[in-house]
CSV table of C-alpha atoms in Angstrom, one decimal:
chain,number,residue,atom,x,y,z
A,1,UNK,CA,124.5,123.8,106.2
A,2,UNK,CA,122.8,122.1,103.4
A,3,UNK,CA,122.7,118.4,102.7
A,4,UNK,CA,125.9,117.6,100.5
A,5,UNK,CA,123.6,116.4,97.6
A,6,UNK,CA,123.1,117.7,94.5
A,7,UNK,CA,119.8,116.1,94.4
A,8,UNK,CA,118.2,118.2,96.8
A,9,UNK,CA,118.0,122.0,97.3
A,10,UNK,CA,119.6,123.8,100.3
A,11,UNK,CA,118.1,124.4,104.0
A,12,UNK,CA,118.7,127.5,105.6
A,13,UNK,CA,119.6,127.4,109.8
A,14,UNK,CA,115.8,127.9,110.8
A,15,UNK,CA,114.5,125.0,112.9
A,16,UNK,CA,111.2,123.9,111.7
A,17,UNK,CA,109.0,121.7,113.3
A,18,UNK,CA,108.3,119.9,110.0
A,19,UNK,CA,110.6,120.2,106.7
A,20,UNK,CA,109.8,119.0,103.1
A,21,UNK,CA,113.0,119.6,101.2
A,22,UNK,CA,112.2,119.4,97.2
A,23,UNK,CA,111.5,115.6,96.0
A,24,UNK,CA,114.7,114.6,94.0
A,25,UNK,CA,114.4,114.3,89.9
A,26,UNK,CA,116.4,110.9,90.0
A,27,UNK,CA,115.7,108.0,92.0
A,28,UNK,CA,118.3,107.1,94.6
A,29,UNK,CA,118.7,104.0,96.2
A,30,UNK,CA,117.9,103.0,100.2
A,31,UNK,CA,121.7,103.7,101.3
A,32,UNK,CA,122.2,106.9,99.7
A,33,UNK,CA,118.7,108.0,101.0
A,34,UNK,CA,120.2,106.5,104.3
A,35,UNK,CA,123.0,108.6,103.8
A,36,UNK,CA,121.5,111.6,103.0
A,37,UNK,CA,119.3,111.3,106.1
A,38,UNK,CA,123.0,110.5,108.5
A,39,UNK,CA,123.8,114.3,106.8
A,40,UNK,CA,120.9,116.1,107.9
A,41,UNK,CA,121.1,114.6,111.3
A,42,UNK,CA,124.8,115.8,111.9
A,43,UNK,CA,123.7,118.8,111.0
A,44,UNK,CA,122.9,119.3,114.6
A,45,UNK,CA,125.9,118.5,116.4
A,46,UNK,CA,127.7,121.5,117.6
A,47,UNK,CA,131.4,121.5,118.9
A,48,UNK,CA,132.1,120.5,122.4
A,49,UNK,CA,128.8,118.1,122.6
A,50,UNK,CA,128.8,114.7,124.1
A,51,UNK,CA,127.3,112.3,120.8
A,52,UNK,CA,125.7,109.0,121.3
A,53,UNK,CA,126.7,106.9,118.5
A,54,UNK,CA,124.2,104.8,116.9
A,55,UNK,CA,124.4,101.3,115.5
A,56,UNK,CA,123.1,99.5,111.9
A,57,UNK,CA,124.1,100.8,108.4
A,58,UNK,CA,122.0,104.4,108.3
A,59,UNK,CA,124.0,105.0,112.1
A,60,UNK,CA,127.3,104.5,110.4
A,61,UNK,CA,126.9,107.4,107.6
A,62,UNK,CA,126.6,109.7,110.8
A,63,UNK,CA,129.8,108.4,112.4
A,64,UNK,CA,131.6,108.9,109.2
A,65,UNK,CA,130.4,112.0,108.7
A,66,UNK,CA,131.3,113.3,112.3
A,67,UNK,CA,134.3,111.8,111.7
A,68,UNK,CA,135.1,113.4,108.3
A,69,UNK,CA,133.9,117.3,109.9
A,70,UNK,CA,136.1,116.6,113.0
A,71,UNK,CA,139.1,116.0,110.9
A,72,UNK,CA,138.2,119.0,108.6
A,73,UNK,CA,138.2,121.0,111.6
A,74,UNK,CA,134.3,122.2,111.2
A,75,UNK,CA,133.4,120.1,114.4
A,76,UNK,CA,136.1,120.7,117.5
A,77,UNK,CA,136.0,119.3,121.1
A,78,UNK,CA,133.5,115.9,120.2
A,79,UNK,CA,133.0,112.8,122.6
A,80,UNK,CA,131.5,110.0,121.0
A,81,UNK,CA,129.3,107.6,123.7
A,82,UNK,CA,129.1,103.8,121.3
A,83,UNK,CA,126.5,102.0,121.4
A,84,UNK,CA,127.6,98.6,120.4
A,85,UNK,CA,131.2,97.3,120.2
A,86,UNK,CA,130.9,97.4,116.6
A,87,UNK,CA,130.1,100.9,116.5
A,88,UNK,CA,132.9,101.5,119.2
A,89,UNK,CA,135.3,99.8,116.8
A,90,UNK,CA,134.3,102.1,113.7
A,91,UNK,CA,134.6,105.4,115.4
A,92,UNK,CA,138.2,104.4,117.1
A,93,UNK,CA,139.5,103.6,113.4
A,94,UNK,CA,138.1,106.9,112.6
A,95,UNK,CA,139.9,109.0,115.3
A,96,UNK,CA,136.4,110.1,117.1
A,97,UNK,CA,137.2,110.6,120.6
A,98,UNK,CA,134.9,108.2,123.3
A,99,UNK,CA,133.6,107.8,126.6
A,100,UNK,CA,131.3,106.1,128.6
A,101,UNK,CA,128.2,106.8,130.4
A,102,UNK,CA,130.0,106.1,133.9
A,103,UNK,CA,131.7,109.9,133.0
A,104,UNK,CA,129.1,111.4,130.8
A,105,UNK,CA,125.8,110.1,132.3
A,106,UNK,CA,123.9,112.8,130.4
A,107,UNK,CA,124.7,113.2,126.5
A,108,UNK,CA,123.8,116.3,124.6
A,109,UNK,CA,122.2,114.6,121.3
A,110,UNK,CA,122.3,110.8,120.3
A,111,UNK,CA,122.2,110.0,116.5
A,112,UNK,CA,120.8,106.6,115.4
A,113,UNK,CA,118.7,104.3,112.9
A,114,UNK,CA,115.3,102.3,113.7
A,115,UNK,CA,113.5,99.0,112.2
A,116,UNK,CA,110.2,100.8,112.8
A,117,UNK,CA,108.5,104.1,113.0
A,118,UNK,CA,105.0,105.0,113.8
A,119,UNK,CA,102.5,107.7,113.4
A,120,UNK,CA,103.3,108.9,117.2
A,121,UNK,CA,107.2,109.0,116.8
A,122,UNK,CA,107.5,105.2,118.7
A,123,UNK,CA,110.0,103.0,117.2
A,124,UNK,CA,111.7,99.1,116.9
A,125,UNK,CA,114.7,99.3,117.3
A,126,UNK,CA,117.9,96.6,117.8
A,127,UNK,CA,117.3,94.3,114.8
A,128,UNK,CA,121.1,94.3,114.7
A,129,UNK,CA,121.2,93.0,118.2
A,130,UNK,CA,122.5,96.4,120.1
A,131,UNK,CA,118.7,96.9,121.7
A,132,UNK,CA,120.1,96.9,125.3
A,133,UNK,CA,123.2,99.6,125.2
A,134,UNK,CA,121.3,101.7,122.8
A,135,UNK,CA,118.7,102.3,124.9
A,136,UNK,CA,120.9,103.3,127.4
A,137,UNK,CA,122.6,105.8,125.8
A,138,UNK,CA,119.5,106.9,123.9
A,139,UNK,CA,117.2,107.3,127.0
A,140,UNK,CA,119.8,109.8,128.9
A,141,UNK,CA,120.1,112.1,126.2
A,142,UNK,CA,118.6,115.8,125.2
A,143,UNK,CA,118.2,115.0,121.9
A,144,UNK,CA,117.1,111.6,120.6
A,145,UNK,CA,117.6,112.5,116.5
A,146,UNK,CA,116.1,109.3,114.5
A,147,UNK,CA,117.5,108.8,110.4
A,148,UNK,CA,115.4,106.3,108.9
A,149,UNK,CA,114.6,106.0,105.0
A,150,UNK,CA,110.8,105.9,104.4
A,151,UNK,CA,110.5,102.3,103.9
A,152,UNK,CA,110.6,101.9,107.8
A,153,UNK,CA,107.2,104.3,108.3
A,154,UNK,CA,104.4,101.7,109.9
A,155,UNK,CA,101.4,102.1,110.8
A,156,UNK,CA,101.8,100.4,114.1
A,157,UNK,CA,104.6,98.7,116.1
A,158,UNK,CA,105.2,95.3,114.6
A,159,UNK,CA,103.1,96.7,111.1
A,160,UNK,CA,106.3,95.7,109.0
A,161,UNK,CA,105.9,91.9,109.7
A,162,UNK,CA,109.7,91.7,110.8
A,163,UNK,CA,110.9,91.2,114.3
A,164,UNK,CA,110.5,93.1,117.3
A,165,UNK,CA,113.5,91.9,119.0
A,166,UNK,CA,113.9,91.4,123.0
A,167,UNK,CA,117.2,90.7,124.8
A,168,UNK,CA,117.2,87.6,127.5
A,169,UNK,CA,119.4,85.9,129.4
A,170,UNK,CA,120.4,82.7,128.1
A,171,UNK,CA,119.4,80.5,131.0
A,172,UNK,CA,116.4,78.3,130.1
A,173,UNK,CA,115.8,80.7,127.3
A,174,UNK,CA,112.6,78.5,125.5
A,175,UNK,CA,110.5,79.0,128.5
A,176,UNK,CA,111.2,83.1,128.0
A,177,UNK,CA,110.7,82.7,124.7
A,178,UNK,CA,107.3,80.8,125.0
A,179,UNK,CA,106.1,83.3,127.5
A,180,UNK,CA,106.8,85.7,125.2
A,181,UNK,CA,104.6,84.1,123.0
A,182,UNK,CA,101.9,83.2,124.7
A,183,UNK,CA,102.2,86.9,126.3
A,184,UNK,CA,101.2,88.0,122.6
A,185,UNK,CA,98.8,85.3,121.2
A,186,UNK,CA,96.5,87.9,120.5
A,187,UNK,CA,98.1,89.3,117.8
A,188,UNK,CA,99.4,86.0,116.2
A,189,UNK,CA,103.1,86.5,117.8
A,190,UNK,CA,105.5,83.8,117.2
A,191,UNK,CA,108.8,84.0,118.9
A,192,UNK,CA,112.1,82.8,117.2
A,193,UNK,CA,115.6,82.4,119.3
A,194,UNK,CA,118.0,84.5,116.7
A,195,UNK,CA,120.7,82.7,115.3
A,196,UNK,CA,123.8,83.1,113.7
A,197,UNK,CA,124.9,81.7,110.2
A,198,UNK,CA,128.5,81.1,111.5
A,199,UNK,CA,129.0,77.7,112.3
A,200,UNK,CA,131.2,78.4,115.1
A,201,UNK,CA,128.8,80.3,116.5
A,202,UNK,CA,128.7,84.0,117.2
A,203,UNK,CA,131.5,85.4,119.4
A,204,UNK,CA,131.2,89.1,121.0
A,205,UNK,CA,133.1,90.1,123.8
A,206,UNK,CA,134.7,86.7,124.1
A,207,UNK,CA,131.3,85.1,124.8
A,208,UNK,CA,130.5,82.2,122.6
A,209,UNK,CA,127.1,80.4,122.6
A,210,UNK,CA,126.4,77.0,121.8
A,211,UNK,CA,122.8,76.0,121.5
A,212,UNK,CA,120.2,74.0,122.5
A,213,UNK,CA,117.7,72.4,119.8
A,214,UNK,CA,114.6,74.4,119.8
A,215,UNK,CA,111.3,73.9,117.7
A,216,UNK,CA,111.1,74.9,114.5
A,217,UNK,CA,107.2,75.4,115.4
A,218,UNK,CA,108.6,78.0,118.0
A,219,UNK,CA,111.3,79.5,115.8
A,220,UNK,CA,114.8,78.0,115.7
A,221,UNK,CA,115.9,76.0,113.1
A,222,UNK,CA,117.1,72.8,114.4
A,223,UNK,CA,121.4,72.7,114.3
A,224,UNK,CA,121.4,76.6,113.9
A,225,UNK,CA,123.5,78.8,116.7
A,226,UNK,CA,122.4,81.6,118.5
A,227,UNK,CA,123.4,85.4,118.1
A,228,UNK,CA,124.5,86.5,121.2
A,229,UNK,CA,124.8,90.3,121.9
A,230,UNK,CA,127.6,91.9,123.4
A,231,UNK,CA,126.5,91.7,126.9
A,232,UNK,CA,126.4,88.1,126.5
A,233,UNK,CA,122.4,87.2,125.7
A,234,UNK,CA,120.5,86.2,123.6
A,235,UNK,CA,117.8,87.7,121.3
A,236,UNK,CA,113.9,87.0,120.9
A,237,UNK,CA,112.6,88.1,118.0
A,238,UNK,CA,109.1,88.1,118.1
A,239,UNK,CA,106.3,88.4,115.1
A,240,UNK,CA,102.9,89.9,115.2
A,241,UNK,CA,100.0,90.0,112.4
A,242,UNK,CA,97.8,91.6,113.9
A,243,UNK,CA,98.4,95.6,116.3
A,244,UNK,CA,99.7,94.5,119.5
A,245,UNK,CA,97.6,97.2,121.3
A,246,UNK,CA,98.9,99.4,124.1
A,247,UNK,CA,102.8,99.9,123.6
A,248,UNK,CA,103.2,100.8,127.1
A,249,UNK,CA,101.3,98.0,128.8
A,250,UNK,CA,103.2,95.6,126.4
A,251,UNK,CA,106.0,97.0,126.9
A,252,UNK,CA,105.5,96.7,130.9
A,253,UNK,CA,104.3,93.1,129.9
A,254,UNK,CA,107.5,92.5,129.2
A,255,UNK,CA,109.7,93.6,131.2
A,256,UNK,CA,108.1,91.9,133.9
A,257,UNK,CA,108.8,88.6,132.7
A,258,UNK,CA,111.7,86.9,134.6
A,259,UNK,CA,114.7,86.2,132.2
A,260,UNK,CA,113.7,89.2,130.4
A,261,UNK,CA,117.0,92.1,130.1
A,262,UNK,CA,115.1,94.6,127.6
A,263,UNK,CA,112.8,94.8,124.6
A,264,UNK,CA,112.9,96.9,121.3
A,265,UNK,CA,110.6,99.0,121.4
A,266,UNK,CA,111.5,102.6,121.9
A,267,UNK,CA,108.5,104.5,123.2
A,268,UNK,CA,108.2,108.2,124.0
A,269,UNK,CA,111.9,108.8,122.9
A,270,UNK,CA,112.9,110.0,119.6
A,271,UNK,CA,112.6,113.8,119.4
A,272,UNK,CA,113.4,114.4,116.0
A,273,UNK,CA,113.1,111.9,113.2
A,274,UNK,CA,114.5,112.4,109.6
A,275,UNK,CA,112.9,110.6,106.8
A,276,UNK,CA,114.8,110.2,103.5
A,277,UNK,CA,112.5,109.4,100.8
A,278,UNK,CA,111.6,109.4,96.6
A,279,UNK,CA,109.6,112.9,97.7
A,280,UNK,CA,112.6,114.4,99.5
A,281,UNK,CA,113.9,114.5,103.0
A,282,UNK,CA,111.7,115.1,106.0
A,283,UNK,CA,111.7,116.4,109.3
A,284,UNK,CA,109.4,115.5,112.4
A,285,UNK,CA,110.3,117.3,115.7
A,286,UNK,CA,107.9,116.1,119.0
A,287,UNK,CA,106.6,119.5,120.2
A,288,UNK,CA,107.3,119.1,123.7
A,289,UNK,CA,106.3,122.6,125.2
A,290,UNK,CA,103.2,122.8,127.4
A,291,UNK,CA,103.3,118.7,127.0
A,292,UNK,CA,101.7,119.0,123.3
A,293,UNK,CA,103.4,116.1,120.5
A,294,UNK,CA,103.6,116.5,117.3
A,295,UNK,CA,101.9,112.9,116.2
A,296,UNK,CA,101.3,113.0,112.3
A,297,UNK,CA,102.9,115.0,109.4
A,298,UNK,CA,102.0,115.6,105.4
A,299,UNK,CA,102.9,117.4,102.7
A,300,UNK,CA,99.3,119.6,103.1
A,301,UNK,CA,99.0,122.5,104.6
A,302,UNK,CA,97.6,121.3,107.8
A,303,UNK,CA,99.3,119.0,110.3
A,304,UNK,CA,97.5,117.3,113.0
A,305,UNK,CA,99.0,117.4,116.3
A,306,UNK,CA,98.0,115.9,120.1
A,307,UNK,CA,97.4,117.9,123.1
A,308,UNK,CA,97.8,116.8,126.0
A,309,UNK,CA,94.3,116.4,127.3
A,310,UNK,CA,94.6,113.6,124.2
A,311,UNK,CA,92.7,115.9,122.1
A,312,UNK,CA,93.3,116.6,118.3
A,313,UNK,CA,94.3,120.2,116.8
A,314,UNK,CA,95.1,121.8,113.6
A,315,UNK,CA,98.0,123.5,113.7
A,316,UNK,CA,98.7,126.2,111.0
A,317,UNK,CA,101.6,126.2,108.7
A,318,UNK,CA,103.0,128.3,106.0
A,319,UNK,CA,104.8,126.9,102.8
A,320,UNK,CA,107.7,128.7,100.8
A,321,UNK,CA,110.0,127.5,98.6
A,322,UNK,CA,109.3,124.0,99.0
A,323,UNK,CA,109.3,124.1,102.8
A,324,UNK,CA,106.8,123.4,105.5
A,325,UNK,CA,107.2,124.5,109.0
A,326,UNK,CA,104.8,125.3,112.0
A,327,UNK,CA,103.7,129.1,112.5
């Protein structure tokens, strides 16, 4: 099923490990390149599949678009897993049937957005405060399916200069949040409590904050009020300027911090990311037989891939009609 655009021409049902579709002749702006990206992705739900639903503005195209297949009949037999309360509320309204993981621990695809992508398929993910439940539901799933527009391809983790957010309990949350710094110092991290611009604070799941000045110097602006997620925490945000190194030794860094609940950053998870963009969509699948990942994609005729003994490869492709796939 092709991509209802008229920008773009039609995909036939093969399963490439890498798709160009034709660059578009108008320009379109991020949400409809958002949208078009949601499309593709639903593209790969089936009937009778368990669907972890993502959160943030390019996740909600997908939920609509489930939604709008389930009630035309082309998708039967769909349970919806939400990631965020706000996500839970969009698909009720919509008539998408949901669970929980306590009955489905294992989904058969998850569908969701991301802050950040690298070269090697990691991500940033939870800048709208849903870090914690989407990795649950997105770590227990057979297909992790990423819809980003290109703006959000880094070179590194932290390489768009926005935050890398990580979820903590509120209990004497400025000495998590200057460990947190000082865990990062070399890369010029600065940690910043999130707030909310409501002035009666931000309310989810009947949990209501109230704050504590903080130092501007360490992030908060004095008199602001802290987000608070729906389990009740707070959010980190943290800034580099300079490559954070090791993603999974930060990433264990982290977590072992007391007061820590979970961090952003999505390693080793996303097996297919769709990337909307001025040259047309694209497709990135991980290659995940005999351990080999897919780690870098162009429009050439030659894609560069990892093996698992860390070495680099060639791998041959073949073009036609404006299409790119592994042979």
């Amino acid at each position: 099923m092709a991509i209802p655009c008229p920008h773009f021409n039609p995909v036939t049902s093969e399963k490439p490990a890498m798709e160009v579709l034709s660059p578009s002749p108008v320009v379109l702006t991020q949400d409809e390149l958002k949208r078009i990206a949601a499309y593709k992705a639903v593209e790969m739900v089936e009937s009778g599949m368990v669907v972890g639903l993502g959160t943030g503005s390019t996740a909600k195209h997908a939920v609509d678009r489930i939604a709008e297949l389930l009630h035309k009949g082309k998708l039967k037999k769909i349970i919806g897993i939400p990631t965020s309360t706000k996500t839970h509320k969009q698909a009720l309204s919509l008539g998408i049937p949901l669970s929980d993981l306590d009955s489905h621990p294992v989904l058969d695809i998850a569908i969701d957005g991301a802050d950040e992508i690298d070269p090697n398929l990691n991500l940033v993910k939870g800048r709208g405060g849903s870090l914690l439940r989407e990795k649950m539901v997105e770590g227990v799933c057979k297909k992790f399916v990423v819809i980003v527009d290109e703006s959000k391809l880094v070179k590194y983790i932290g390489g768009s200069g926005l935050a890398m957010p990580v979820e903590i309990v509120p209990f004497c949350w400025k000495f998590t949040a200057k460990r947190l710094q000082e865990l990062f110092e070399h890369a010029g991290c600065v940690a910043k409590l999130r707030t909310s611009a409501s002035s009666n604070g931000m309310e989810n799941g009947g949990y209501v904050a109230k704050l504590s000045t903080f130092a501007c110097s360490n992030g908060m602006e004095n008199g602001g009020l802290p987000f608070v997620t729906d389990n009740g925490n707070y959010v980190v945000d943290l800034y580099f300027t300079r490559d954070i190194g090791d993603l999974k030794a930060a990433s264990d860094a982290i977590l072992r911090l007391a007061g820590v609940v979970e961090h952003g950053m999505f390693l080793d998870m996303a097996t297919t990311v769709i990337v909307a963009g001025d040259r047309g969509v694209t497709i990135k699948n991980k290659i995940i037989n005999n351990a080999d990942e897919l780690i870098s994609i162009s429009n050439s005729i030659a894609i560069e891939a990892k093996r698992k003994d860390g070495q680099y490869v060639t791998v041959a492709t073949a073009l036609s009609k404006g299409r790119t796939w592994l042979s």
